Structures are given as structure tokens and as C-alpha cells.
CSV table of C-alpha atoms in Angstrom, one decimal:
chain,number,residue,atom,x,y,z
A,1,UNK,CA,68.3,95.5,126.2
A,2,UNK,CA,70.7,92.4,126.3
A,3,UNK,CA,72.5,92.8,122.9
A,4,UNK,CA,72.5,96.7,124.3
A,5,UNK,CA,74.3,95.2,126.8
A,6,UNK,CA,76.5,92.7,125.3
A,7,UNK,CA,77.6,96.0,122.9
A,8,UNK,CA,78.4,97.8,125.4
A,9,UNK,CA,81.2,96.3,127.6
A,10,UNK,CA,82.8,96.3,124.4
A,11,UNK,CA,83.1,100.5,124.8
A,12,UNK,CA,83.7,100.7,127.8
A,13,UNK,CA,87.0,100.9,128.7
A,14,UNK,CA,87.2,101.0,132.9
A,15,UNK,CA,89.8,101.8,135.4
A,16,UNK,CA,91.8,98.9,137.6
A,17,UNK,CA,92.4,99.8,141.2
A,18,UNK,CA,96.0,100.6,140.2
A,19,UNK,CA,95.0,102.5,137.8
A,20,UNK,CA,92.3,105.1,140.0
A,21,UNK,CA,89.1,103.2,140.5
A,22,UNK,CA,87.7,103.4,144.0
A,23,UNK,CA,87.2,100.7,145.4
A,24,UNK,CA,84.4,99.3,147.8
A,25,UNK,CA,81.7,101.2,144.5
A,26,UNK,CA,80.8,99.7,141.1
A,27,UNK,CA,80.2,102.9,138.7
A,28,UNK,CA,76.9,101.6,136.7
A,29,UNK,CA,79.3,102.0,133.5
A,30,UNK,CA,80.9,98.9,134.7
A,31,UNK,CA,78.1,97.6,135.6
A,32,UNK,CA,76.5,97.8,132.1
A,33,UNK,CA,79.2,96.2,131.1
A,34,UNK,CA,79.4,93.2,133.7
A,35,UNK,CA,76.2,92.2,132.3
A,36,UNK,CA,76.8,92.1,129.1
A,37,UNK,CA,79.6,90.0,129.9
A,38,UNK,CA,76.9,87.8,131.9
A,39,UNK,CA,74.7,87.7,129.6
A,40,UNK,CA,77.9,86.6,126.6
A,41,UNK,CA,78.9,83.8,128.7
A,42,UNK,CA,76.0,82.3,129.5
A,43,UNK,CA,74.8,83.0,125.9
A,44,UNK,CA,77.6,81.5,124.4
A,45,UNK,CA,79.0,78.7,126.9
A,46,UNK,CA,82.4,79.1,124.0
A,47,UNK,CA,82.4,82.6,124.3
A,48,UNK,CA,85.9,82.8,125.5
A,49,UNK,CA,86.9,81.0,122.3
A,50,UNK,CA,86.0,84.4,120.5
A,51,UNK,CA,87.4,87.2,121.8
A,52,UNK,CA,91.1,89.0,120.6
A,53,UNK,CA,93.2,89.6,123.0
A,54,UNK,CA,91.9,92.8,124.1
A,55,UNK,CA,88.8,91.7,124.5
A,56,UNK,CA,90.4,89.6,127.0
A,57,UNK,CA,92.7,92.0,128.3
A,58,UNK,CA,88.8,94.3,128.9
A,59,UNK,CA,86.8,91.5,130.0
A,60,UNK,CA,89.4,90.9,133.3
A,61,UNK,CA,89.4,95.1,133.1
A,62,UNK,CA,86.1,94.7,134.1
A,63,UNK,CA,86.3,91.5,136.7
A,64,UNK,CA,89.2,92.9,138.9
A,65,UNK,CA,86.0,95.0,139.1
A,66,UNK,CA,83.6,92.9,140.7
A,67,UNK,CA,82.8,93.1,144.3
A,68,UNK,CA,82.3,89.9,145.3
A,69,UNK,CA,84.4,88.1,143.9
A,70,UNK,CA,85.2,87.7,140.6
A,71,UNK,CA,82.7,86.9,138.0
A,72,UNK,CA,81.7,84.1,138.0
A,73,UNK,CA,83.1,83.3,133.7
A,74,UNK,CA,86.9,84.6,134.6
A,75,UNK,CA,87.4,81.0,135.3
A,76,UNK,CA,86.7,80.3,131.2
A,77,UNK,CA,88.7,83.8,130.3
A,78,UNK,CA,91.0,82.6,131.8
A,79,UNK,CA,92.0,79.0,130.1
A,80,UNK,CA,91.2,80.3,126.8
A,81,UNK,CA,94.4,82.3,128.2
A,82,UNK,CA,95.9,82.0,131.2
A,83,UNK,CA,98.8,84.6,130.6
A,84,UNK,CA,97.1,87.0,129.4
A,85,UNK,CA,94.7,87.4,133.1
A,86,UNK,CA,97.1,85.9,134.8
A,87,UNK,CA,99.5,88.9,134.5
A,88,UNK,CA,96.8,91.8,134.7
A,89,UNK,CA,95.3,90.3,138.0
A,90,UNK,CA,98.9,89.7,139.1
A,91,UNK,CA,99.7,93.7,137.5
A,92,UNK,CA,96.6,94.4,139.4
A,93,UNK,CA,98.6,92.5,143.2
A,94,UNK,CA,102.5,93.8,142.4
A,95,UNK,CA,100.3,97.4,142.8
A,96,UNK,CA,98.2,96.5,145.5
A,97,UNK,CA,101.7,95.2,147.8
A,98,UNK,CA,103.7,98.1,146.4
A,99,UNK,CA,101.2,101.3,147.9
A,100,UNK,CA,102.8,101.1,151.0
A,101,UNK,CA,100.2,100.3,152.8
A,102,UNK,CA,98.6,97.0,152.1
A,103,UNK,CA,96.4,95.6,154.1
A,104,UNK,CA,94.0,93.4,153.5
A,105,UNK,CA,91.3,96.1,152.7
A,106,UNK,CA,93.9,97.6,151.1
A,107,UNK,CA,94.4,94.2,148.4
A,108,UNK,CA,91.0,93.7,146.9
A,109,UNK,CA,92.4,91.6,144.7
A,110,UNK,CA,95.4,89.5,146.1
A,111,UNK,CA,92.2,89.1,149.0
A,112,UNK,CA,90.2,87.7,145.7
A,113,UNK,CA,92.3,85.2,144.2
A,114,UNK,CA,92.9,83.8,147.6
A,115,UNK,CA,89.9,83.5,148.4
A,116,UNK,CA,88.1,82.6,145.2
A,117,UNK,CA,90.6,82.0,141.9
A,118,UNK,CA,91.3,78.5,143.2
A,119,UNK,CA,92.4,78.2,139.5
A,120,UNK,CA,94.9,81.2,139.0
A,121,UNK,CA,97.5,79.3,141.5
A,122,UNK,CA,100.1,77.7,140.1
A,123,UNK,CA,99.8,80.9,137.2
A,124,UNK,CA,100.9,83.3,139.8
A,125,UNK,CA,102.6,81.6,142.8
A,126,UNK,CA,106.5,81.6,141.9
A,127,UNK,CA,105.5,85.4,141.2
A,128,UNK,CA,104.3,85.9,145.2
A,129,UNK,CA,106.9,83.9,146.4
A,130,UNK,CA,109.4,85.4,145.0
A,131,UNK,CA,107.8,88.5,146.6
A,132,UNK,CA,108.1,87.6,150.0
A,133,UNK,CA,111.2,89.5,151.1
A,134,UNK,CA,110.1,93.0,149.8
A,135,UNK,CA,108.1,94.8,151.6
A,136,UNK,CA,106.5,94.2,154.4
A,137,UNK,CA,103.1,94.2,154.5
A,138,UNK,CA,100.9,92.7,157.3
A,139,UNK,CA,99.8,89.3,158.9
A,140,UNK,CA,96.9,89.3,157.1
A,141,UNK,CA,98.3,89.9,153.6
A,142,UNK,CA,101.1,87.7,154.2
A,143,UNK,CA,98.5,84.9,154.9
A,144,UNK,CA,96.6,85.3,151.3
A,145,UNK,CA,99.8,85.1,150.1
A,146,UNK,CA,101.3,81.7,152.0
A,147,UNK,CA,97.1,80.5,150.9
A,148,UNK,CA,98.2,81.0,147.2
A,149,UNK,CA,102.1,79.9,147.5
A,150,UNK,CA,100.6,76.5,149.5
A,151,UNK,CA,98.2,75.7,147.0
A,152,UNK,CA,100.3,75.8,144.2
A,153,UNK,CA,101.6,73.2,143.3
A,154,UNK,CA,105.3,74.8,144.2
A,155,UNK,CA,106.4,72.1,146.2
A,156,UNK,CA,106.7,72.6,150.4
A,157,UNK,CA,110.1,72.1,150.1
A,158,UNK,CA,110.9,75.2,147.4
A,159,UNK,CA,108.8,76.8,149.5
A,160,UNK,CA,111.1,76.5,152.4
A,161,UNK,CA,114.2,77.2,151.4
A,162,UNK,CA,113.2,80.4,149.4
A,163,UNK,CA,111.6,81.3,152.7
A,164,UNK,CA,115.1,80.2,154.9
A,165,UNK,CA,117.1,81.7,152.2
A,166,UNK,CA,115.3,85.5,152.4
A,167,UNK,CA,115.8,85.0,156.2
A,168,UNK,CA,119.2,83.9,156.4
A,169,UNK,CA,120.1,86.5,153.6
A,170,UNK,CA,118.5,89.5,155.4
A,171,UNK,CA,117.3,89.0,158.1
A,172,UNK,CA,114.0,88.7,160.2
A,173,UNK,CA,110.6,90.5,158.5
A,174,UNK,CA,108.1,92.7,159.9
A,175,UNK,CA,104.5,90.7,158.7
């Protein structure tokens, strides 16, 4: 069973939310893949160092589908290749924010990053800061974005100047 699950995650590619995965459900094949990844991570603490870039991308796609936060192995995977993991998660966040109905319920990845992934904040904070002046979203989404930005290494003065510039140039926004 164990070996089968560890092989399985490499042979199935789960959809991400931006590709049409249904929110609030986890298909059985995604569960099998997540089990395989968890077993591999427990079996070999050095496992991320043996993955190719496509395997890192695939594992990150599985992580996005976890319902309750991110899997415990994702920080180690991110440490192995920050750029790949950060880009995939940021692309998902961008897709969530672009949908036009950006609420905390519809922004699963943003919400999860805000609550469970401080280890990623420095990698995506600048992108989120630049996103603040774009289409409006509700207060809870804005709070998640600010949590990430303020918790990152971006200096408070830079954040304040950027937001002041947006408000001066475009007027106040609905948040």
C-alpha cells in the first residue's frame, strides 16, 4: 500500500482551483496523492532534494487541494525551491482575486497562506502589495493581504508610501 501511494502521486495531476477544482471537496485521487506525499516525506526527511522541478510543481498542486491548511511537508518543499512553490501559490492567489467575487470563502489559497504559511510571506508580499490598487475585494480578503504584507520583511514606511501613492493617484477604493 505504502509503495503504491508513493508511486501514485507522481502519476496523477490534480487540478488547482484556478483550473476548475471544486472548492470544499477533495477527490479520492487527490487524497491518494496527498497520502503518498506524506508517506514519502515521513520516510525520507531529505525527499525534497531528490525532486525535479516538475515533481515540485506537481506536489505543490496537491498541497493547494488540502482542505485544512497546507500539508506539513510543504515548507520543506518550499525551502528546496522557493521560486517554484511561491509562483504556483501566487498564481492561484492572483486567480482568486481576479474572479470578481473575492471573498475569504472564495480565496482558499490566500486565506491558507495568511493563516498557515508565514514561511512564504517574504516571497509573495511584494506582489500582493502591488495588487492592493487593483479591483476591489472585501474586508476579510484585504485583511489577509495586509497580514501577509505586514508580517513580511517589507519596511512599514515602504508599505505606507505605496498605499498613500495609490490613494493619491486613484482616489479611495472600496475595500
